[in-house]
Amino acid sequence: MREVFIRLLENALEDFYAQEQRNLQLNVHEICHGHRLAIYFENRIREYDDTHRERLFDNYFVDIEFNRTEGGAVKRVCYDDELHDTRCDMLLHSKGNVLPPERENLLIVELKKEHSTEREDQDIKEISRMVRPAEEGAPDAAICNTLFGVYLKIGQTCYFGTKYWYEDNRVKQELFHKKMM
């Protein structure tokens, strides 16, 4: 399934770079980039479901800046032995429509503009925690067990970052880079 996410996200990024050159030139805020990428990604997952019989994403939605659990509480993640409020730049999740709830979150993306380092360490810690299995009784159990995480940097002519997932009892990561122009 990880390969499906990678391909769909890469396709959405191709759409983004084909359509959003003016926003890239204007150096708009990263929330604007996240919003536009979320539209392209949602279109790609719906297209995937329309062309495959699996219907993997029927009960999943793409949201930006999402910060609530199914029960309405603020999403909090634990790292450095403290709970921190978190707000995902882009999230593919079920909003409680999938049972059992172990796969509430399929994908989290933290997005930054190419030269931004704001909150970089915190974002990476949040992604690393969210892809780990939920620990019974942990205060952040509702947002853990995310299938796949991406720390993504967007530039005018390329994108790059790190992919995160949990496998063999540890968080694995892989760097990526793609020139678009």
JSON list of N, CA and C in Angstrom, two decimals, residues 80-140:
[
{"chain": "A", "resi": 80, "resn": "ASP", "atom": "N", "xyz": [9.50, 13.93, 23.33]},
{"chain": "A", "resi": 80, "resn": "ASP", "atom": "CA", "xyz": [10.32, 14.59, 24.35]},
{"chain": "A", "resi": 80, "resn": "ASP", "atom": "C", "xyz": [9.64, 14.57, 25.72]},
{"chain": "A", "resi": 81, "resn": "ASP", "atom": "N", "xyz": [8.91, 13.48, 25.99]},
{"chain": "A", "resi": 81, "resn": "ASP", "atom": "CA", "xyz": [8.22, 13.26, 27.27]},
{"chain": "A", "resi": 81, "resn": "ASP", "atom": "C", "xyz": [7.17, 14.31, 27.59]},
{"chain": "A", "resi": 82, "resn": "GLU", "atom": "N", "xyz": [6.63, 14.97, 26.58]},
{"chain": "A", "resi": 82, "resn": "GLU", "atom": "CA", "xyz": [5.56, 15.95, 26.77]},
{"chain": "A", "resi": 82, "resn": "GLU", "atom": "C", "xyz": [4.51, 15.79, 25.69]},
{"chain": "A", "resi": 83, "resn": "LEU", "atom": "N", "xyz": [3.28, 16.21, 26.02]},
{"chain": "A", "resi": 83, "resn": "LEU", "atom": "CA", "xyz": [2.22, 16.26, 25.02]},
{"chain": "A", "resi": 83, "resn": "LEU", "atom": "C", "xyz": [2.25, 17.61, 24.32]},
{"chain": "A", "resi": 84, "resn": "HIS", "atom": "N", "xyz": [2.10, 17.58, 23.00]},
{"chain": "A", "resi": 84, "resn": "HIS", "atom": "CA", "xyz": [2.13, 18.80, 22.19]},
{"chain": "A", "resi": 84, "resn": "HIS", "atom": "C", "xyz": [0.89, 18.82, 21.30]},
{"chain": "A", "resi": 85, "resn": "ASP", "atom": "N", "xyz": [0.23, 19.98, 21.22]},
{"chain": "A", "resi": 85, "resn": "ASP", "atom": "CA", "xyz": [-0.86, 20.13, 20.26]},
{"chain": "A", "resi": 85, "resn": "ASP", "atom": "C", "xyz": [-0.27, 19.96, 18.86]},
{"chain": "A", "resi": 86, "resn": "THR", "atom": "N", "xyz": [-1.03, 19.31, 17.98]},
{"chain": "A", "resi": 86, "resn": "THR", "atom": "CA", "xyz": [-0.55, 19.12, 16.62]},
{"chain": "A", "resi": 86, "resn": "THR", "atom": "C", "xyz": [-1.65, 19.45, 15.62]},
{"chain": "A", "resi": 87, "resn": "ARG", "atom": "N", "xyz": [-1.24, 19.94, 14.51]},
{"chain": "A", "resi": 87, "resn": "ARG", "atom": "CA", "xyz": [-2.16, 20.29, 13.43]},
{"chain": "A", "resi": 87, "resn": "ARG", "atom": "C", "xyz": [-1.48, 19.85, 12.13]},
{"chain": "A", "resi": 88, "resn": "CYS", "atom": "N", "xyz": [-2.04, 18.83, 11.52]},
{"chain": "A", "resi": 88, "resn": "CYS", "atom": "CA", "xyz": [-1.42, 18.25, 10.32]},
{"chain": "A", "resi": 88, "resn": "CYS", "atom": "C", "xyz": [-1.62, 19.17, 9.12]},
{"chain": "A", "resi": 89, "resn": "ASP", "atom": "N", "xyz": [-0.54, 19.43, 8.39]},
{"chain": "A", "resi": 89, "resn": "ASP", "atom": "CA", "xyz": [-0.65, 20.27, 7.19]},
{"chain": "A", "resi": 89, "resn": "ASP", "atom": "C", "xyz": [-1.57, 19.62, 6.16]},
{"chain": "A", "resi": 90, "resn": "MET", "atom": "N", "xyz": [-1.43, 18.31, 5.97]},
{"chain": "A", "resi": 90, "resn": "MET", "atom": "CA", "xyz": [-2.34, 17.56, 5.10]},
{"chain": "A", "resi": 90, "resn": "MET", "atom": "C", "xyz": [-2.51, 16.17, 5.69]},
{"chain": "A", "resi": 91, "resn": "LEU", "atom": "N", "xyz": [-3.75, 15.72, 5.73]},
{"chain": "A", "resi": 91, "resn": "LEU", "atom": "CA", "xyz": [-4.06, 14.46, 6.38]},
{"chain": "A", "resi": 91, "resn": "LEU", "atom": "C", "xyz": [-5.08, 13.69, 5.56]},
{"chain": "A", "resi": 92, "resn": "LEU", "atom": "N", "xyz": [-4.80, 12.42, 5.32]},
{"chain": "A", "resi": 92, "resn": "LEU", "atom": "CA", "xyz": [-5.76, 11.50, 4.71]},
{"chain": "A", "resi": 92, "resn": "LEU", "atom": "C", "xyz": [-6.28, 10.63, 5.84]},
{"chain": "A", "resi": 93, "resn": "HIS", "atom": "N", "xyz": [-7.56, 10.82, 6.19]},
{"chain": "A", "resi": 93, "resn": "HIS", "atom": "CA", "xyz": [-8.11, 10.14, 7.37]},
{"chain": "A", "resi": 93, "resn": "HIS", "atom": "C", "xyz": [-9.58, 9.82, 7.16]},
{"chain": "A", "resi": 94, "resn": "SER", "atom": "N", "xyz": [-10.10, 8.99, 8.06]},
{"chain": "A", "resi": 94, "resn": "SER", "atom": "CA", "xyz": [-11.48, 8.50, 7.89]},
{"chain": "A", "resi": 94, "resn": "SER", "atom": "C", "xyz": [-12.52, 9.33, 8.64]},
{"chain": "A", "resi": 95, "resn": "LYS", "atom": "N", "xyz": [-12.10, 10.20, 9.52]},
{"chain": "A", "resi": 95, "resn": "LYS", "atom": "CA", "xyz": [-13.03, 10.97, 10.37]},
{"chain": "A", "resi": 95, "resn": "LYS", "atom": "C", "xyz": [-13.97, 10.03, 11.13]},
{"chain": "A", "resi": 96, "resn": "GLY", "atom": "N", "xyz": [-13.44, 8.88, 11.54]},
{"chain": "A", "resi": 96, "resn": "GLY", "atom": "CA", "xyz": [-14.23, 7.92, 12.32]},
{"chain": "A", "resi": 96, "resn": "GLY", "atom": "C", "xyz": [-15.11, 7.01, 11.49]},
{"chain": "A", "resi": 97, "resn": "ASN", "atom": "N", "xyz": [-14.98, 7.03, 10.17]},
{"chain": "A", "resi": 97, "resn": "ASN", "atom": "CA", "xyz": [-15.84, 6.21, 9.31]},
{"chain": "A", "resi": 97, "resn": "ASN", "atom": "C", "xyz": [-15.31, 4.80, 9.06]},
{"chain": "A", "resi": 98, "resn": "VAL", "atom": "N", "xyz": [-14.15, 4.45, 9.60]},
{"chain": "A", "resi": 98, "resn": "VAL", "atom": "CA", "xyz": [-13.56, 3.14, 9.36]},
{"chain": "A", "resi": 98, "resn": "VAL", "atom": "C", "xyz": [-13.47, 2.39, 10.68]},
{"chain": "A", "resi": 99, "resn": "LEU", "atom": "N", "xyz": [-13.96, 1.18, 10.68]},
{"chain": "A", "resi": 99, "resn": "LEU", "atom": "CA", "xyz": [-13.87, 0.31, 11.85]},
{"chain": "A", "resi": 99, "resn": "LEU", "atom": "C", "xyz": [-13.14, -0.96, 11.46]},
{"chain": "A", "resi": 100, "resn": "PRO", "atom": "N", "xyz": [-12.25, -1.47, 12.28]},
{"chain": "A", "resi": 100, "resn": "PRO", "atom": "CA", "xyz": [-11.80, -0.88, 13.54]},
{"chain": "A", "resi": 100, "resn": "PRO", "atom": "C", "xyz": [-10.99, 0.39, 13.27]},
{"chain": "A", "resi": 101, "resn": "PRO", "atom": "N", "xyz": [-10.88, 1.24, 14.29]},
{"chain": "A", "resi": 101, "resn": "PRO", "atom": "CA", "xyz": [-10.26, 2.55, 14.09]},
{"chain": "A", "resi": 101, "resn": "PRO", "atom": "C", "xyz": [-8.74, 2.54, 14.01]},
{"chain": "A", "resi": 102, "resn": "GLU", "atom": "N", "xyz": [-8.12, 1.36, 13.92]},
{"chain": "A", "resi": 102, "resn": "GLU", "atom": "CA", "xyz": [-6.66, 1.31, 13.88]},
{"chain": "A", "resi": 102, "resn": "GLU", "atom": "C", "xyz": [-6.08, 2.06, 12.69]},
{"chain": "A", "resi": 103, "resn": "ARG", "atom": "N", "xyz": [-6.86, 2.23, 11.65]},
{"chain": "A", "resi": 103, "resn": "ARG", "atom": "CA", "xyz": [-6.36, 2.94, 10.47]},
{"chain": "A", "resi": 103, "resn": "ARG", "atom": "C", "xyz": [-7.15, 4.21, 10.22]},
{"chain": "A", "resi": 104, "resn": "GLU", "atom": "N", "xyz": [-7.37, 4.97, 11.28]},
{"chain": "A", "resi": 104, "resn": "GLU", "atom": "CA", "xyz": [-8.03, 6.26, 11.17]},
{"chain": "A", "resi": 104, "resn": "GLU", "atom": "C", "xyz": [-7.25, 7.17, 10.24]},
{"chain": "A", "resi": 105, "resn": "ASN", "atom": "N", "xyz": [-5.94, 7.21, 10.42]},
{"chain": "A", "resi": 105, "resn": "ASN", "atom": "CA", "xyz": [-5.07, 8.08, 9.61]},
{"chain": "A", "resi": 105, "resn": "ASN", "atom": "C", "xyz": [-4.23, 7.21, 8.67]},
{"chain": "A", "resi": 106, "resn": "LEU", "atom": "N", "xyz": [-4.35, 7.46, 7.37]},
{"chain": "A", "resi": 106, "resn": "LEU", "atom": "CA", "xyz": [-3.53, 6.73, 6.41]},
{"chain": "A", "resi": 106, "resn": "LEU", "atom": "C", "xyz": [-2.26, 7.48, 6.04]},
{"chain": "A", "resi": 107, "resn": "LEU", "atom": "N", "xyz": [-2.35, 8.80, 5.95]},
{"chain": "A", "resi": 107, "resn": "LEU", "atom": "CA", "xyz": [-1.22, 9.59, 5.50]},
{"chain": "A", "resi": 107, "resn": "LEU", "atom": "C", "xyz": [-1.21, 10.94, 6.21]},
{"chain": "A", "resi": 108, "resn": "ILE", "atom": "N", "xyz": [-0.04, 11.33, 6.68]},
{"chain": "A", "resi": 108, "resn": "ILE", "atom": "CA", "xyz": [0.17, 12.68, 7.20]},
{"chain": "A", "resi": 108, "resn": "ILE", "atom": "C", "xyz": [1.28, 13.32, 6.39]},
{"chain": "A", "resi": 109, "resn": "VAL", "atom": "N", "xyz": [1.08, 14.57, 6.00]},
{"chain": "A", "resi": 109, "resn": "VAL", "atom": "CA", "xyz": [2.10, 15.33, 5.29]},
{"chain": "A", "resi": 109, "resn": "VAL", "atom": "C", "xyz": [2.34, 16.63, 6.05]},
{"chain": "A", "resi": 110, "resn": "GLU", "atom": "N", "xyz": [3.58, 16.88, 6.37]},
{"chain": "A", "resi": 110, "resn": "GLU", "atom": "CA", "xyz": [4.00, 18.18, 6.90]},
{"chain": "A", "resi": 110, "resn": "GLU", "atom": "C", "xyz": [4.75, 18.85, 5.77]},
{"chain": "A", "resi": 111, "resn": "LEU", "atom": "N", "xyz": [4.29, 20.02, 5.38]},
{"chain": "A", "resi": 111, "resn": "LEU", "atom": "CA", "xyz": [4.78, 20.71, 4.19]},
{"chain": "A", "resi": 111, "resn": "LEU", "atom": "C", "xyz": [5.44, 22.02, 4.57]},
{"chain": "A", "resi": 112, "resn": "LYS", "atom": "N", "xyz": [6.56, 22.28, 3.95]},
{"chain": "A", "resi": 112, "resn": "LYS", "atom": "CA", "xyz": [7.28, 23.54, 4.16]},
{"chain": "A", "resi": 112, "resn": "LYS", "atom": "C", "xyz": [7.74, 24.07, 2.81]},
{"chain": "A", "resi": 113, "resn": "LYS", "atom": "N", "xyz": [7.93, 25.38, 2.75]},
{"chain": "A", "resi": 113, "resn": "LYS", "atom": "CA", "xyz": [8.58, 25.94, 1.58]},
{"chain": "A", "resi": 113, "resn": "LYS", "atom": "C", "xyz": [10.07, 25.61, 1.65]},
{"chain": "A", "resi": 114, "resn": "GLU", "atom": "N", "xyz": [10.69, 25.59, 0.53]},
{"chain": "A", "resi": 114, "resn": "GLU", "atom": "CA", "xyz": [12.05, 25.08, 0.36]},
{"chain": "A", "resi": 114, "resn": "GLU", "atom": "C", "xyz": [13.05, 25.56, 1.41]},
{"chain": "A", "resi": 115, "resn": "HIS", "atom": "N", "xyz": [13.05, 26.83, 1.74]},
{"chain": "A", "resi": 115, "resn": "HIS", "atom": "CA", "xyz": [14.08, 27.36, 2.63]},
{"chain": "A", "resi": 115, "resn": "HIS", "atom": "C", "xyz": [13.62, 27.53, 4.07]},
{"chain": "A", "resi": 116, "resn": "SER", "atom": "N", "xyz": [12.42, 27.11, 4.37]},
{"chain": "A", "resi": 116, "resn": "SER", "atom": "CA", "xyz": [11.89, 27.25, 5.73]},
{"chain": "A", "resi": 116, "resn": "SER", "atom": "C", "xyz": [12.46, 26.17, 6.65]},
{"chain": "A", "resi": 117, "resn": "THR", "atom": "N", "xyz": [12.83, 26.58, 7.85]},
{"chain": "A", "resi": 117, "resn": "THR", "atom": "CA", "xyz": [13.25, 25.63, 8.88]},
{"chain": "A", "resi": 117, "resn": "THR", "atom": "C", "xyz": [12.35, 25.76, 10.11]},
{"chain": "A", "resi": 118, "resn": "GLU", "atom": "N", "xyz": [11.32, 26.58, 10.02]},
{"chain": "A", "resi": 118, "resn": "GLU", "atom": "CA", "xyz": [10.39, 26.79, 11.14]},
{"chain": "A", "resi": 118, "resn": "GLU", "atom": "C", "xyz": [9.73, 25.46, 11.53]},
{"chain": "A", "resi": 119, "resn": "ARG", "atom": "N", "xyz": [9.82, 25.11, 12.77]},
{"chain": "A", "resi": 119, "resn": "ARG", "atom": "CA", "xyz": [9.20, 23.91, 13.34]},
{"chain": "A", "resi": 119, "resn": "ARG", "atom": "C", "xyz": [9.68, 22.61, 12.71]},
{"chain": "A", "resi": 120, "resn": "GLU", "atom": "N", "xyz": [10.76, 22.61, 12.00]},
{"chain": "A", "resi": 120, "resn": "GLU", "atom": "CA", "xyz": [11.22, 21.41, 11.30]},
{"chain": "A", "resi": 120, "resn": "GLU", "atom": "C", "xyz": [11.43, 20.24, 12.27]},
{"chain": "A", "resi": 121, "resn": "ASP", "atom": "N", "xyz": [12.17, 20.48, 13.36]},
{"chain": "A", "resi": 121, "resn": "ASP", "atom": "CA", "xyz": [12.43, 19.42, 14.32]},
{"chain": "A", "resi": 121, "resn": "ASP", "atom": "C", "xyz": [11.14, 18.87, 14.93]},
{"chain": "A", "resi": 122, "resn": "GLN", "atom": "N", "xyz": [10.22, 19.78, 15.30]},
{"chain": "A", "resi": 122, "resn": "GLN", "atom": "CA", "xyz": [8.96, 19.35, 15.88]},
{"chain": "A", "resi": 122, "resn": "GLN", "atom": "C", "xyz": [8.12, 18.55, 14.88]},
{"chain": "A", "resi": 123, "resn": "ASP", "atom": "N", "xyz": [8.06, 19.00, 13.64]},
{"chain": "A", "resi": 123, "resn": "ASP", "atom": "CA", "xyz": [7.29, 18.29, 12.62]},
{"chain": "A", "resi": 123, "resn": "ASP", "atom": "C", "xyz": [7.82, 16.87, 12.40]},
{"chain": "A", "resi": 124, "resn": "ILE", "atom": "N", "xyz": [9.12, 16.74, 12.36]},
{"chain": "A", "resi": 124, "resn": "ILE", "atom": "CA", "xyz": [9.73, 15.42, 12.15]},
{"chain": "A", "resi": 124, "resn": "ILE", "atom": "C", "xyz": [9.45, 14.51, 13.35]},
{"chain": "A", "resi": 125, "resn": "LYS", "atom": "N", "xyz": [9.52, 15.06, 14.56]},
{"chain": "A", "resi": 125, "resn": "LYS", "atom": "CA", "xyz": [9.20, 14.26, 15.76]},
{"chain": "A", "resi": 125, "resn": "LYS", "atom": "C", "xyz": [7.73, 13.85, 15.75]},
{"chain": "A", "resi": 126, "resn": "GLU", "atom": "N", "xyz": [6.85, 14.75, 15.33]},
{"chain": "A", "resi": 126, "resn": "GLU", "atom": "CA", "xyz": [5.42, 14.42, 15.28]},
{"chain": "A", "resi": 126, "resn": "GLU", "atom": "C", "xyz": [5.15, 13.31, 14.26]},
{"chain": "A", "resi": 127, "resn": "ILE", "atom": "N", "xyz": [5.73, 13.42, 13.08]},
{"chain": "A", "resi": 127, "resn": "ILE", "atom": "CA", "xyz": [5.53, 12.37, 12.08]},
{"chain": "A", "resi": 127, "resn": "ILE", "atom": "C", "xyz": [6.07, 11.04, 12.59]},
{"chain": "A", "resi": 128, "resn": "SER", "atom": "N", "xyz": [7.27, 11.06, 13.16]},
{"chain": "A", "resi": 128, "resn": "SER", "atom": "CA", "xyz": [7.87, 9.82, 13.67]},
{"chain": "A", "resi": 128, "resn": "SER", "atom": "C", "xyz": [7.00, 9.17, 14.73]},
{"chain": "A", "resi": 129, "resn": "ARG", "atom": "N", "xyz": [6.40, 9.96, 15.59]},
{"chain": "A", "resi": 129, "resn": "ARG", "atom": "CA", "xyz": [5.52, 9.41, 16.63]},
{"chain": "A", "resi": 129, "resn": "ARG", "atom": "C", "xyz": [4.21, 8.91, 16.03]},
{"chain": "A", "resi": 130, "resn": "MET", "atom": "N", "xyz": [3.66, 9.65, 15.08]},
{"chain": "A", "resi": 130, "resn": "MET", "atom": "CA", "xyz": [2.35, 9.29, 14.53]},
{"chain": "A", "resi": 130, "resn": "MET", "atom": "C", "xyz": [2.38, 8.01, 13.69]},
{"chain": "A", "resi": 131, "resn": "VAL", "atom": "N", "xyz": [3.53, 7.64, 13.12]},
{"chain": "A", "resi": 131, "resn": "VAL", "atom": "CA", "xyz": [3.59, 6.39, 12.35]},
{"chain": "A", "resi": 131, "resn": "VAL", "atom": "C", "xyz": [3.87, 5.18, 13.24]},
{"chain": "A", "resi": 132, "resn": "ARG", "atom": "N", "xyz": [4.17, 5.40, 14.49]},
{"chain": "A", "resi": 132, "resn": "ARG", "atom": "CA", "xyz": [4.39, 4.28, 15.42]},
{"chain": "A", "resi": 132, "resn": "ARG", "atom": "C", "xyz": [3.05, 3.70, 15.85]},
{"chain": "A", "resi": 133, "resn": "PRO", "atom": "N", "xyz": [3.06, 2.44, 16.27]},
{"chain": "A", "resi": 133, "resn": "PRO", "atom": "CA", "xyz": [1.82, 1.86, 16.80]},
{"chain": "A", "resi": 133, "resn": "PRO", "atom": "C", "xyz": [1.34, 2.61, 18.04]},
{"chain": "A", "resi": 134, "resn": "ALA", "atom": "N", "xyz": [0.05, 2.64, 18.21]},
{"chain": "A", "resi": 134, "resn": "ALA", "atom": "CA", "xyz": [-0.52, 3.26, 19.40]},
{"chain": "A", "resi": 134, "resn": "ALA", "atom": "C", "xyz": [-0.20, 2.41, 20.62]},
{"chain": "A", "resi": 135, "resn": "GLU", "atom": "N", "xyz": [0.15, 3.07, 21.69]},
{"chain": "A", "resi": 135, "resn": "GLU", "atom": "CA", "xyz": [0.40, 2.37, 22.95]},
{"chain": "A", "resi": 135, "resn": "GLU", "atom": "C", "xyz": [-0.87, 2.43, 23.78]},
{"chain": "A", "resi": 136, "resn": "GLU", "atom": "N", "xyz": [-1.31, 1.28, 24.24]},
{"chain": "A", "resi": 136, "resn": "GLU", "atom": "CA", "xyz": [-2.57, 1.23, 24.99]},
{"chain": "A", "resi": 136, "resn": "GLU", "atom": "C", "xyz": [-2.55, 2.20, 26.16]},
{"chain": "A", "resi": 137, "resn": "GLY", "atom": "N", "xyz": [-3.58, 3.04, 26.21]},
{"chain": "A", "resi": 137, "resn": "GLY", "atom": "CA", "xyz": [-3.71, 4.01, 27.29]},
{"chain": "A", "resi": 137, "resn": "GLY", "atom": "C", "xyz": [-2.90, 5.28, 27.11]},
{"chain": "A", "resi": 138, "resn": "ALA", "atom": "N", "xyz": [-2.09, 5.35, 26.06]},
{"chain": "A", "resi": 138, "resn": "ALA", "atom": "CA", "xyz": [-1.28, 6.55, 25.83]},
{"chain": "A", "resi": 138, "resn": "ALA", "atom": "C", "xyz": [-2.19, 7.72, 25.46]},
{"chain": "A", "resi": 139, "resn": "PRO", "atom": "N", "xyz": [-1.89, 8.93, 25.92]},
{"chain": "A", "resi": 139, "resn": "PRO", "atom": "CA", "xyz": [-2.75, 10.07, 25.64]},
{"chain": "A", "resi": 139, "resn": "PRO", "atom": "C", "xyz": [-2.80, 10.45, 24.16]},
{"chain": "A", "resi": 140, "resn": "ASP", "atom": "N", "xyz": [-1.83, 9.98, 23.38]},
{"chain": "A", "resi": 140, "resn": "ASP", "atom": "CA", "xyz": [-1.85, 10.29, 21.94]},
{"chain": "A", "resi": 140, "resn": "ASP", "atom": "C", "xyz": [-2.21, 9.07, 21.09]}
]
